[in-house]
XYZ file of C-alpha atoms in Angstrom:
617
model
C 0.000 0.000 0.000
C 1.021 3.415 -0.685
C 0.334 6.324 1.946
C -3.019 7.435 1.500
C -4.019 11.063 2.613
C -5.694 10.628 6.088
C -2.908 9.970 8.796
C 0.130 8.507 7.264
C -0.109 5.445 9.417
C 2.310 3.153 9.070
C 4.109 2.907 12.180
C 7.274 4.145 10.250
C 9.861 4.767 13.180
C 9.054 2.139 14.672
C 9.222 -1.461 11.958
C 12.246 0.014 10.296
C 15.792 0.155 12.177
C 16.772 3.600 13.432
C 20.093 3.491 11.213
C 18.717 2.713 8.071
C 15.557 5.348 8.863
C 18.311 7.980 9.355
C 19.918 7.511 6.462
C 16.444 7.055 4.419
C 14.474 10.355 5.376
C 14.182 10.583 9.195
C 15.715 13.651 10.225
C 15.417 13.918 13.932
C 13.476 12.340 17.086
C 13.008 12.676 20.204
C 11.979 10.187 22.646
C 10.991 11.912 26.801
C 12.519 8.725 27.882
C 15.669 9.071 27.417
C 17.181 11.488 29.733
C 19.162 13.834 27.340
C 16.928 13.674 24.374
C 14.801 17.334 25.523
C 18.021 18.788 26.399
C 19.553 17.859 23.060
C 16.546 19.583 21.880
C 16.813 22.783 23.677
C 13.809 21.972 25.595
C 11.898 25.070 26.986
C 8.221 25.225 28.945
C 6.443 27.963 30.297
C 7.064 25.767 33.892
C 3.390 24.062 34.242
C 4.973 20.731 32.365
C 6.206 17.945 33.888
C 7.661 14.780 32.645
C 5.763 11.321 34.304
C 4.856 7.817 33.510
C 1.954 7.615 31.051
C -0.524 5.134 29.461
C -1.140 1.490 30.759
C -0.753 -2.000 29.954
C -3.577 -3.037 26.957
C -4.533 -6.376 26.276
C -1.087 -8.322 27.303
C 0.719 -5.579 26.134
C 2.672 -3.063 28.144
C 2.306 0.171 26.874
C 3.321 2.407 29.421
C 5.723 5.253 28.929
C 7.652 8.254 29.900
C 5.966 11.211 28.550
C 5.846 15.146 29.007
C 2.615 16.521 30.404
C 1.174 19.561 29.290
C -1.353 20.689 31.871
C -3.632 24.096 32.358
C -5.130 26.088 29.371
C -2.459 27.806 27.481
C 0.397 25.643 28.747
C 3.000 25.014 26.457
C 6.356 23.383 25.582
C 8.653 23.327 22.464
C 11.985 21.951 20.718
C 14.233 22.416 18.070
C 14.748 19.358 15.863
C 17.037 19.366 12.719
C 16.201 18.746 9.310
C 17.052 19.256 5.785
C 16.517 22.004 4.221
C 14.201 22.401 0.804
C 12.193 19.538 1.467
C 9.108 18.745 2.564
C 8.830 17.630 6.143
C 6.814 15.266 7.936
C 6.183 15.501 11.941
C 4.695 12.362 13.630
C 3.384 12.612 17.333
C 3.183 9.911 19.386
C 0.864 11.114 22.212
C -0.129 8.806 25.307
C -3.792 8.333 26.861
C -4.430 7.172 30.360
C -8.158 5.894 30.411
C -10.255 8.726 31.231
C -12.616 10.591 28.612
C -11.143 14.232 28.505
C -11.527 15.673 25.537
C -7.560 17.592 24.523
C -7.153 20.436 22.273
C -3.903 21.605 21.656
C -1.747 23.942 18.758
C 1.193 22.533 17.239
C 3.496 25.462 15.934
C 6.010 25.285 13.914
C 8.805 28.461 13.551
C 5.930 30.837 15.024
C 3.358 29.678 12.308
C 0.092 27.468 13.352
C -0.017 24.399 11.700
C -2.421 22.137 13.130
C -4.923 21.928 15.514
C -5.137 18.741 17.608
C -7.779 17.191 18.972
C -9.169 13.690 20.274
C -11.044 12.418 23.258
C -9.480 9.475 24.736
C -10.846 6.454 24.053
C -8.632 3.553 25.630
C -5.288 3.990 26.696
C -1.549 4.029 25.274
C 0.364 5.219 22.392
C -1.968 6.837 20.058
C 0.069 8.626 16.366
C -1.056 11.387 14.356
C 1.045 13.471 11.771
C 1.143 16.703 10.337
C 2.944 17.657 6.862
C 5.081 20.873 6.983
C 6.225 22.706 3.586
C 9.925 22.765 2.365
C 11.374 25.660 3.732
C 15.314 27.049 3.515
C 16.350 26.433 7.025
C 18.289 23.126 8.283
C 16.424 23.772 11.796
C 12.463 23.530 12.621
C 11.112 25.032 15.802
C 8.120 23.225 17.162
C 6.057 24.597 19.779
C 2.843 22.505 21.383
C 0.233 25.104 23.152
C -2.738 23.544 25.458
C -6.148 25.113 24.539
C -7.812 22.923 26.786
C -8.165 22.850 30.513
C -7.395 18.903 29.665
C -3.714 17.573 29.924
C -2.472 16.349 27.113
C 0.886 13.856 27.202
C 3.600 13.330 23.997
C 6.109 10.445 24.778
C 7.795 10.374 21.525
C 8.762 12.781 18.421
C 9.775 11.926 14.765
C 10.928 14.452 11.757
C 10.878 12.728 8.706
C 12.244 14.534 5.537
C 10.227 13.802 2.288
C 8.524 10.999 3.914
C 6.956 9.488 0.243
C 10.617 9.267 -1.122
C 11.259 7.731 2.014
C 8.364 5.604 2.109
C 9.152 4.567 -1.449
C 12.964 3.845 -1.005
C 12.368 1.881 2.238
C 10.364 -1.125 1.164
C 7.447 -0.437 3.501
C 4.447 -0.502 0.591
C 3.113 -4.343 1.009
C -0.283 -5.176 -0.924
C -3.627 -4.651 0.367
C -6.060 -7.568 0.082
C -9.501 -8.245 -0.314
C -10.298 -11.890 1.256
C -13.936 -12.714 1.082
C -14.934 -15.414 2.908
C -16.463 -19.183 1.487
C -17.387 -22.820 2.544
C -15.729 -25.309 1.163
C -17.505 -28.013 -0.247
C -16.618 -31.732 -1.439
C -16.330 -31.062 -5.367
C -13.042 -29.440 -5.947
C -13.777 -27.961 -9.283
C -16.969 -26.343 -8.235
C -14.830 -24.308 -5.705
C -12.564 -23.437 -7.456
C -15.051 -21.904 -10.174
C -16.657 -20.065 -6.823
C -13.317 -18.459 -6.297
C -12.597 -17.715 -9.807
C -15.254 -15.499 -9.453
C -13.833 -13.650 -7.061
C -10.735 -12.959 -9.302
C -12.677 -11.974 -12.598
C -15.073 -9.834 -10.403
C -12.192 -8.151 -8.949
C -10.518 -7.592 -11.935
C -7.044 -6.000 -12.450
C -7.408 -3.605 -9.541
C -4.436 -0.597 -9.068
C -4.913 -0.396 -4.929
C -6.126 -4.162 -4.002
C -5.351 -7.879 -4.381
C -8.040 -11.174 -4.448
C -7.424 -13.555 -1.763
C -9.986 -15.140 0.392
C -11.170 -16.506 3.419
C -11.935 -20.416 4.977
C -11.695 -22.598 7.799
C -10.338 -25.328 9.625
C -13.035 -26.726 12.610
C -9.782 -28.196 14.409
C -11.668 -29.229 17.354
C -14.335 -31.232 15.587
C -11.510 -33.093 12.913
C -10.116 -35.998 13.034
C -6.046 -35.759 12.148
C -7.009 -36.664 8.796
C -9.562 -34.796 8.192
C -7.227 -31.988 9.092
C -4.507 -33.241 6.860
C -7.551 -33.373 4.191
C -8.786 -30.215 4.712
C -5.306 -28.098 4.380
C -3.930 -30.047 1.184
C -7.269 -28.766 -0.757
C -6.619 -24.971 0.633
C -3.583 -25.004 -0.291
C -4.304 -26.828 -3.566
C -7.019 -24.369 -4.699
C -4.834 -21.180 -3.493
C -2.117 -23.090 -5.731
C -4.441 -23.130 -8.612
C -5.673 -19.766 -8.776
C -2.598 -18.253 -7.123
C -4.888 -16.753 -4.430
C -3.547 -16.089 -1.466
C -5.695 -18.044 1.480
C -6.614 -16.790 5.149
C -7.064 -19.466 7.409
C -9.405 -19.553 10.090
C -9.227 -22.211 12.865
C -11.966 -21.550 14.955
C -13.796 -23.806 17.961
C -16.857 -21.439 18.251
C -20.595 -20.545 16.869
C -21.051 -23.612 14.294
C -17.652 -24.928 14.582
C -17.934 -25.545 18.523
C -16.620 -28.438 19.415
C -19.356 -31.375 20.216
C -17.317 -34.442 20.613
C -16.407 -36.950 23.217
C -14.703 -35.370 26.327
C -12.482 -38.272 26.831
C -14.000 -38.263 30.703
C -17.444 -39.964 29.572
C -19.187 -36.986 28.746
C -18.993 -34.552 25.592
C -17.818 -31.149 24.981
C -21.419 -29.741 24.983
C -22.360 -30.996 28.174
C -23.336 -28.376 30.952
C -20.432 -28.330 33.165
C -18.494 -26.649 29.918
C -21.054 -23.993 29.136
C -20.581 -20.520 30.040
C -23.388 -19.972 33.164
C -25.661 -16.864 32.253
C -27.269 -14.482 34.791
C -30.351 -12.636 33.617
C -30.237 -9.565 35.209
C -33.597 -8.805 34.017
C -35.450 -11.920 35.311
C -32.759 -12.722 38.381
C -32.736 -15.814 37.358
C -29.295 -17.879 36.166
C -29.559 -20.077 32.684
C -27.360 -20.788 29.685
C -26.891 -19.844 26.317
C -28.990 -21.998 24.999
C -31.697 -22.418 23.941
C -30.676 -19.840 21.403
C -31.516 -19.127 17.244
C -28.709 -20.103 16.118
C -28.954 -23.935 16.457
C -29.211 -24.118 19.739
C -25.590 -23.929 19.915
C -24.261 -23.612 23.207
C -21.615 -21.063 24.306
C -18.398 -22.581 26.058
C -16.616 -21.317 29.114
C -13.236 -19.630 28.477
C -11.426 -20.965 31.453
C -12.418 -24.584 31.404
C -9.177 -26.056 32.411
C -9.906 -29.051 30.330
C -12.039 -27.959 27.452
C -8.786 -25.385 27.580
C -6.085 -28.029 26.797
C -8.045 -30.194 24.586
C -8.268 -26.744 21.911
C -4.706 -26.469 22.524
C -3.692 -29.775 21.986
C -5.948 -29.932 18.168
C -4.367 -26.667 17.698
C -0.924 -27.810 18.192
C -1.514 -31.079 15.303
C -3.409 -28.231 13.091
C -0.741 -26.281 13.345
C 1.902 -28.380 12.749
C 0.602 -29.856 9.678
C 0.185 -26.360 7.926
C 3.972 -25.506 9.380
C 4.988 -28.506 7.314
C 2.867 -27.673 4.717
C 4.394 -23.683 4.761
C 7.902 -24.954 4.298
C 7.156 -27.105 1.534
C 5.568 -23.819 -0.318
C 8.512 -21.334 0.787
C 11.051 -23.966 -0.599
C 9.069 -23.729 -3.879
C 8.728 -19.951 -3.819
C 5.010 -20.184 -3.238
C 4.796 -19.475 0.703
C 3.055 -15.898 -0.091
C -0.728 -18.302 -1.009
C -0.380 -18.301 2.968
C -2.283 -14.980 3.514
C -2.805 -15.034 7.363
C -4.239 -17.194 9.899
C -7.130 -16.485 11.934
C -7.945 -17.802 15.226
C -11.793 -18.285 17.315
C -14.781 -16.524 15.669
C -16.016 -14.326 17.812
C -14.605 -15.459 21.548
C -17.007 -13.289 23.771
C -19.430 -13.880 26.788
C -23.199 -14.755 26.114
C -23.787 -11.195 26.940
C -26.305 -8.430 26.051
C -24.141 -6.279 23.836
C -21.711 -8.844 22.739
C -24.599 -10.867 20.750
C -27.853 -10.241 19.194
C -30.030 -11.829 22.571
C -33.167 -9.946 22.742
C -34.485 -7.304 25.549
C -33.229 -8.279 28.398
C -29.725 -8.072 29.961
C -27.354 -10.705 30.322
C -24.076 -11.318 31.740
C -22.053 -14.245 31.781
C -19.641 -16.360 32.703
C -20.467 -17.705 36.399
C -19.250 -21.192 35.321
C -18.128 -22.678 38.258
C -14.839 -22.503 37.200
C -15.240 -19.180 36.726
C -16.458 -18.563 40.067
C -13.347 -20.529 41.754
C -10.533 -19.135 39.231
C -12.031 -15.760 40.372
C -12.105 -16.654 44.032
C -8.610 -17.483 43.587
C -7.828 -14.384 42.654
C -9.792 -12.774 45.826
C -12.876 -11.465 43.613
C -16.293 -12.746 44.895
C -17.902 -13.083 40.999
C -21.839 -12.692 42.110
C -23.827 -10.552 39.401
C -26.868 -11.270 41.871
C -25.474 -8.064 43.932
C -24.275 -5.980 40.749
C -21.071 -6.387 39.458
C -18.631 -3.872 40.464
C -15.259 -2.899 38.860
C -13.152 -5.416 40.421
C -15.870 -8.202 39.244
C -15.887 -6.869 35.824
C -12.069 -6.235 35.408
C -11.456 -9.965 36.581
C -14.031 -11.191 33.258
C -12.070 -8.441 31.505
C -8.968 -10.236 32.077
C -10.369 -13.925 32.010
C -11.093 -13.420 28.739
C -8.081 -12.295 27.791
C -6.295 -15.093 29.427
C -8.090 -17.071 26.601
C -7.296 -15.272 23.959
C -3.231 -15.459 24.986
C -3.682 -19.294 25.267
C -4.854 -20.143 22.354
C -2.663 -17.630 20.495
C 0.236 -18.859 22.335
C -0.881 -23.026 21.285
C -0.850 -21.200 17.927
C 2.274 -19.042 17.752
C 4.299 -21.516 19.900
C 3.664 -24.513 17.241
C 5.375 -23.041 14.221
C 8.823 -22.476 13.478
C 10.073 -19.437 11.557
C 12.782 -20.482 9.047
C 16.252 -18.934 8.594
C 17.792 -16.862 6.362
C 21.465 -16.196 5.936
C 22.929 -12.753 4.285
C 25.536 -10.382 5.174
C 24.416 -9.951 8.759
C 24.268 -13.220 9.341
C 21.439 -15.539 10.063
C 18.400 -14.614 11.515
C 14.327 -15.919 11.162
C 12.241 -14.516 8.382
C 10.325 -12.010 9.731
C 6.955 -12.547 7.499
C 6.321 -16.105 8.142
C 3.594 -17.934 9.583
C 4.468 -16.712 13.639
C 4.514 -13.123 12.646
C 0.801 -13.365 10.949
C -1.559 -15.084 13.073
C -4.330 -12.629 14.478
C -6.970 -12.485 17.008
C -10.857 -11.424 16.271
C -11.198 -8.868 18.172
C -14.662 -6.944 18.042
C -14.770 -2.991 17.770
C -17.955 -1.818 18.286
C -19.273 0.677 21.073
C -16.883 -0.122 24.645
C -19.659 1.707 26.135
C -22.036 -0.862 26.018
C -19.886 -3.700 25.559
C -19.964 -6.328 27.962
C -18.023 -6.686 30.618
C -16.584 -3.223 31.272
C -19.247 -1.160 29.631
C -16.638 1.908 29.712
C -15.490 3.834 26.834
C -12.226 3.644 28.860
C -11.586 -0.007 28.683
C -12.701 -1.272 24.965
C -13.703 -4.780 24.423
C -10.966 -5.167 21.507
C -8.276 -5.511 24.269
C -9.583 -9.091 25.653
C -8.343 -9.776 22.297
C -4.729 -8.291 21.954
C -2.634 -10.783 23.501
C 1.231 -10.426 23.416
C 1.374 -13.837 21.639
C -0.251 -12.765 18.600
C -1.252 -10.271 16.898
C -4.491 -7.969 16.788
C -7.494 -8.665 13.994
C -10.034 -6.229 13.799
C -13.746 -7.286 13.454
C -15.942 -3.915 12.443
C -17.509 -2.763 8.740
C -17.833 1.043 8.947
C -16.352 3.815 8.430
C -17.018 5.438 12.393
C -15.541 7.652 14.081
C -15.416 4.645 17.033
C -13.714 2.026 14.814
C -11.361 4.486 13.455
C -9.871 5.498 16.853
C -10.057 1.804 17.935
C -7.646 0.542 14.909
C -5.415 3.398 15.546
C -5.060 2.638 19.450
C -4.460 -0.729 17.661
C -1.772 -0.180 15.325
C 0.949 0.595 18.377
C 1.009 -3.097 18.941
C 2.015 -4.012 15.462
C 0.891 -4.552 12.140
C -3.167 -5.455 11.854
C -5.868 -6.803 9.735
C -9.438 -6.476 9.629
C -10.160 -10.504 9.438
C -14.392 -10.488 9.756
C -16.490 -7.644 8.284
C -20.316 -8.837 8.546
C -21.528 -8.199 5.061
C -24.971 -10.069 5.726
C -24.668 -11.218 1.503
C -25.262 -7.755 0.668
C -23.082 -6.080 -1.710
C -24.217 -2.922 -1.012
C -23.573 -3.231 3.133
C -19.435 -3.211 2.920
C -18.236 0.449 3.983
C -15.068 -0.274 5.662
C -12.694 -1.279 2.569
C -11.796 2.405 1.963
C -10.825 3.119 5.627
C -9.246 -0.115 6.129
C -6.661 0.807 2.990
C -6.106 3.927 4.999
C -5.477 2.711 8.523
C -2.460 0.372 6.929
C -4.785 -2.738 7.435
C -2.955 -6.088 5.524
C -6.026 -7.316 4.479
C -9.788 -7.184 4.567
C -11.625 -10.238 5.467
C -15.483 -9.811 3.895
C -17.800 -12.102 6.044
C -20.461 -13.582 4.082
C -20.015 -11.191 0.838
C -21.307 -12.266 -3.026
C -18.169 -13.671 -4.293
C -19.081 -12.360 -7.670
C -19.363 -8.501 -6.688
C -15.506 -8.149 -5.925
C -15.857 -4.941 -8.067
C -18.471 -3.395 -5.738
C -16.412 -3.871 -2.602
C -13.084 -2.513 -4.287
C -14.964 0.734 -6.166
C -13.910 2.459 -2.784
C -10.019 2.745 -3.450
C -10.398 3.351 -6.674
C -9.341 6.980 -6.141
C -6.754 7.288 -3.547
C -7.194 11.515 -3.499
C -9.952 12.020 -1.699
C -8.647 13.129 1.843
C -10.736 11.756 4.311
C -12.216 14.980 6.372
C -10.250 15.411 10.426
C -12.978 15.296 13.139
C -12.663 18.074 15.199
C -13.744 17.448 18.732
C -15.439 20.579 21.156
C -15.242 20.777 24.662
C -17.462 18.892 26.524
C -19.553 20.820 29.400
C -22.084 17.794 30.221
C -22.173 14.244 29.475
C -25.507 12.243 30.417
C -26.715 8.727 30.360
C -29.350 7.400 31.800
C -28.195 3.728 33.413
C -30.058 4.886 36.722
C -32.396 7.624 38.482
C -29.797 9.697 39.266
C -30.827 12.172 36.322
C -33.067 13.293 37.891
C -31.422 14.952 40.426
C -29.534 17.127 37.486
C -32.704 18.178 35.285
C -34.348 21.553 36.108
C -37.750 20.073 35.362
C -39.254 17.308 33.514
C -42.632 15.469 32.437
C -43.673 12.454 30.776
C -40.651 10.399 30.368
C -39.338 6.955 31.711
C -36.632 5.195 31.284
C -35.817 1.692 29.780
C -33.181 -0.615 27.799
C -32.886 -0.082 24.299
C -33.808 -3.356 22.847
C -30.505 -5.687 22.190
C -28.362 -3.264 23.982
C -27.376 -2.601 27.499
C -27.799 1.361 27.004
C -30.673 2.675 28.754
C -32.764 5.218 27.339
C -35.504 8.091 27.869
C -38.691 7.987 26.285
C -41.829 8.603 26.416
C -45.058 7.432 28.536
C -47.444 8.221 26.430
C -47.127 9.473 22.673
C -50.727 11.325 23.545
C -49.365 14.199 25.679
C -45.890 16.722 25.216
C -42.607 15.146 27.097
C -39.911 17.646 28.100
C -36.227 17.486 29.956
C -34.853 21.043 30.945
C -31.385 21.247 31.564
C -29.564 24.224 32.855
C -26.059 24.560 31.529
C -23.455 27.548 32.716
C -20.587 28.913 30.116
C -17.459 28.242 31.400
C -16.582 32.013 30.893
C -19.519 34.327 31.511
C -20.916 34.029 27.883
C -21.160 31.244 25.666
C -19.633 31.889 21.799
C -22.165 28.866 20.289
C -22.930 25.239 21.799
C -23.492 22.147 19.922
C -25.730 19.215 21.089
C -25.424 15.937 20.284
C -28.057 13.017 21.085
C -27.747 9.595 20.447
C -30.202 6.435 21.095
């Protein structure tokens, strides 16, 4: 992919080695960790900054680092960095969040002139890039000033001047294709799927900005060794054929759950495996099932046994494809291995995490849940609410899942070696390096178990044994912050976009090209309207337009009464779930008679210049 106008983000500094980036286009940098680096820079402050510990550890990944604070309205600090002179320039930020939900505004100057204006409301925690393009100009030194116009601190760890970044780009082997990998079912007749995903190809066509590859699976926990062995020689065979890349997905969950034998006299399904469901509505406990989809039942995460019997499958699945990798890199083929995917969808039976209906569930209380919890001194009992600890602990559980079966999956293949001038050393784009979770970005808000914006669900899936896969199809504000807070941990992929067999119902290709995504997985897309999908990146110079946040004087939700103590006056309105959700809404009693809410809001300095309002439900 080539840089697209809408953040440059590739992760430039950091994939490529700092002395070949020198001698390649970066300039300068400056990093508040080390201790000389702002002195080196003739730092300078107005005296309200200080330098502290930011951001936190995300998913199993620990992103925490020294970074200067700016704090109070009007704060500011600056640098001197070198760079050529002539040439265009190209300033990336790396600023740090630390869970809360201010909303920072700040000015980034540049020799006394106002660039850019910053601004974001955090939305996680960590490193979080954004750059900003300065024009040639005849000195060899650039003087960068950052100015707080928000009472909200804002936190910079790390600095980077590149000089003509595209050249750079261009001469530094960073452009890798983008793909477009659609998903289908294999069925027993070879030659009628391969004519499936021929039509993927001639649909496609002979794209500039995107590739064909596509999308299958491998039900490890419900195949036999054979069937395994069976079911990876006609991949690899049909990805041969067409010379179509393949993404692999080997997945234990929805219809590829595992069913059989337990090897203890009982089976996989049974109830002691099943995640344990409290009904918060009702007060009752249940399960997952009975449920629409086939009644299939949803398995605990942190059943010790259920645990090592995926890992185990995993480790023969994974073996057989690392055998099967080596034969195709030895033939000069080993590129038809796209990616592989692991679980479907690995979430709690949870309102908000699954399409269940009206009433609110949470889950898991699995007994072995409950005692893994207990073990960790957290008394797991929705039937009194769940408070953070509680929540933080499922948080985590989850998570715990995730890194085991990434690890079965990471730890079972061997990169091979390659020998040049500095010696030898693994290949660094093999199998290990592209194996990615599903992790689903949708609203953290309501998103079950933390339902905080400050904790995302996408983190239970960002293990530090593999690598981060996006599931989302939009083109949101949400999703775009949640795949940049993603990029810091490496390179990413969006490996399930829900297309629902509509064509017209795939609006994430575009920003996917532009958030440096490796692929996109379609879910469920018409194999033979390639074109359709694609017609987004067709032209590459349409900037996509910066969101500019305001400052916030008054956020309200309505999860209890306590609203009411912060209207002026109201009439005719109650409160309830919005169906499918956990958000809880106002609306009216009766559509016969007029509702109101009055709200009294102060300006923060005597007069207000214009306020904006935005609703949502």
């Amino acid at each position: 992919m080539k840089p697209f106008p809408f953040f440059l983000l590739l992760l430039s500094a950091l994939i490529v080695p700092c002395s070949v980036a020198r001698s390649a286009g970066l300039s300068d940098s400056i990093d508040i960790a080390q201790t000389n680096s702002e002195r080196a820079h003739a730092y300078r402050s107005d005296g309200k900054t200080i330098r502290e510990t930011a951001g936190d550890f995300v998913g199993g990944h620990d992103m925490r680092r020294a970074a200067r604070v700016v704090r109070g309205l009007n704060s500011w600090v600056s640098y001197q960095l070198r760079v050529p002179p002539n040439v265009p320039v190209t300033l990336e930020f790396e600023e740090m969040e630390n869970r809360d939900r201010d909303v920072r505004g700040y000015s980034v100057w540049v020799d006394g002139q106002r660039t850019y204006f910053r601004t974001a409301q955090s939305s996680g925690a960590g490193p979080l890039h954004f750059w900003v393009q300065v024009p040639p100009r005849a000195r060899n030194t650039l003087v960068l000033k950052l100015q707080n116009e928000s009472a909200a601190p804002f936190r910079i760890a790390r600095i980077w001047a590149f000089a003509d970044f595209t050249k750079y780009f261009d001469s530094a082997g960073m452009a890798v294709p983008y793909h477009l990998a659609p998903t289908m079912w294999l069925g027993a007749d070879f030659e009628a799927d391969r004519k499936k995903l021929q039509a993927i190809k001639d649909s496609l066509g002979a794209h500039p900005h995107t590739r064909a590859a596509w999308t299958t699976w491998v039900t490890y926990g419900n195949m036999s060794d054979r069937d395994i062995a069976n079911r990876l020689d006609t991949i690899l065979r049909l990805a041969e054929t067409l010379d179509m890349p393949v993404q692999i997905c080997f997945d234990t969950w929805w219809a590829n759950t595992p069913g059989g034998s337990d090897g203890a006299g009982g089976f996989w399904t049974d109830v002691q495996y099943q995640q344990v469901v409290y009904n918060q509505t009702t007060r009752q406990f249940q399960l997952s099932i009975p449920n629409q989809w086939s009644n299939t039942p949803w398995l605990a995460v942190g059943h010790p046994r259920l645990n090592a019997f995926k890992v185990e499958r995993l480790r023969v699945a994974m073996q057989m494809l690392q055998t099967r990798y080596l034969n195709l890199r030895a033939r000069g083929k080993d590129h038809l291995i796209l990616a592989i995917n692991l679980d479907n969808e690995p979430v709690y039976w949870a309102t908000g995490n699954a399409g269940l209906g009206n009433e609110i569930l949470q889950a898991d209380f699995n007994r072995v849940s409950v005692e893994a919890a207990r073990r960790d001194k957290v008394l797991l009992d929705p039937t009194n609410g769940l408070d953070f600890s509680e929540r933080r602990w499922l948080f985590k559980h989850l998570l715990n899942y995730n890194q085991t079966i990434g690890a079965a999956a990471a730890g079972n293949v061997r990169e091979p070696v390659i020998v040049d001038e500095k010696g030898a050393h693994p290949v660094d784009d093999g199998l290990r390096h592209n194996i990615y979770t599903q992790a689903m970005v949708a609203n953290p808000a309501l998103q079950f178990p933390m339902q905080d914006a400050r904790y995302p669900f996408w983190e239970t899936a960002a293990p530090s044994s593999v690598r981060v896969g996006g599931e989302w199809n939009s083109d949101s504000l949400r999703e775009r912050e949640a795949v940049l807070h993603q990029l810091p941990l490496g390179r990413t992929a969006q490996v399930n976009a829900e297309a629902g067999n509509n064509a017209a119902d795939m609006h994430g290709v575009r920003p996917g090209y532009a958030l440096g995504q490796r692929f996109y997985a379609l879910y469920n897309y018409p194999l033979d309207k390639m074109n359709v999908a694609a017609s987004e990146i067709h032209d590459l110079t349409q900037p996509f337009a910066p969101f500019v946040y305001e400052r916030v004087l008054r956020e309200e939700t309505f999860r209890n009464d306590t609203w009411k103590n912060r209207v002026v006056e109201t009439a005719g309105l109650q409160r309830g779930v919005i169906g499918n959700t956990t958000a809880e809404a106002l609306y009216p009693v009766s559509i016969a008679q007029i509702v109101f809410l009055t709200y009294r809001l102060d300006a923060p300095q005597n007069a207000f210049d214009g306020l904006n309002l935005e609703l949502s439900g």
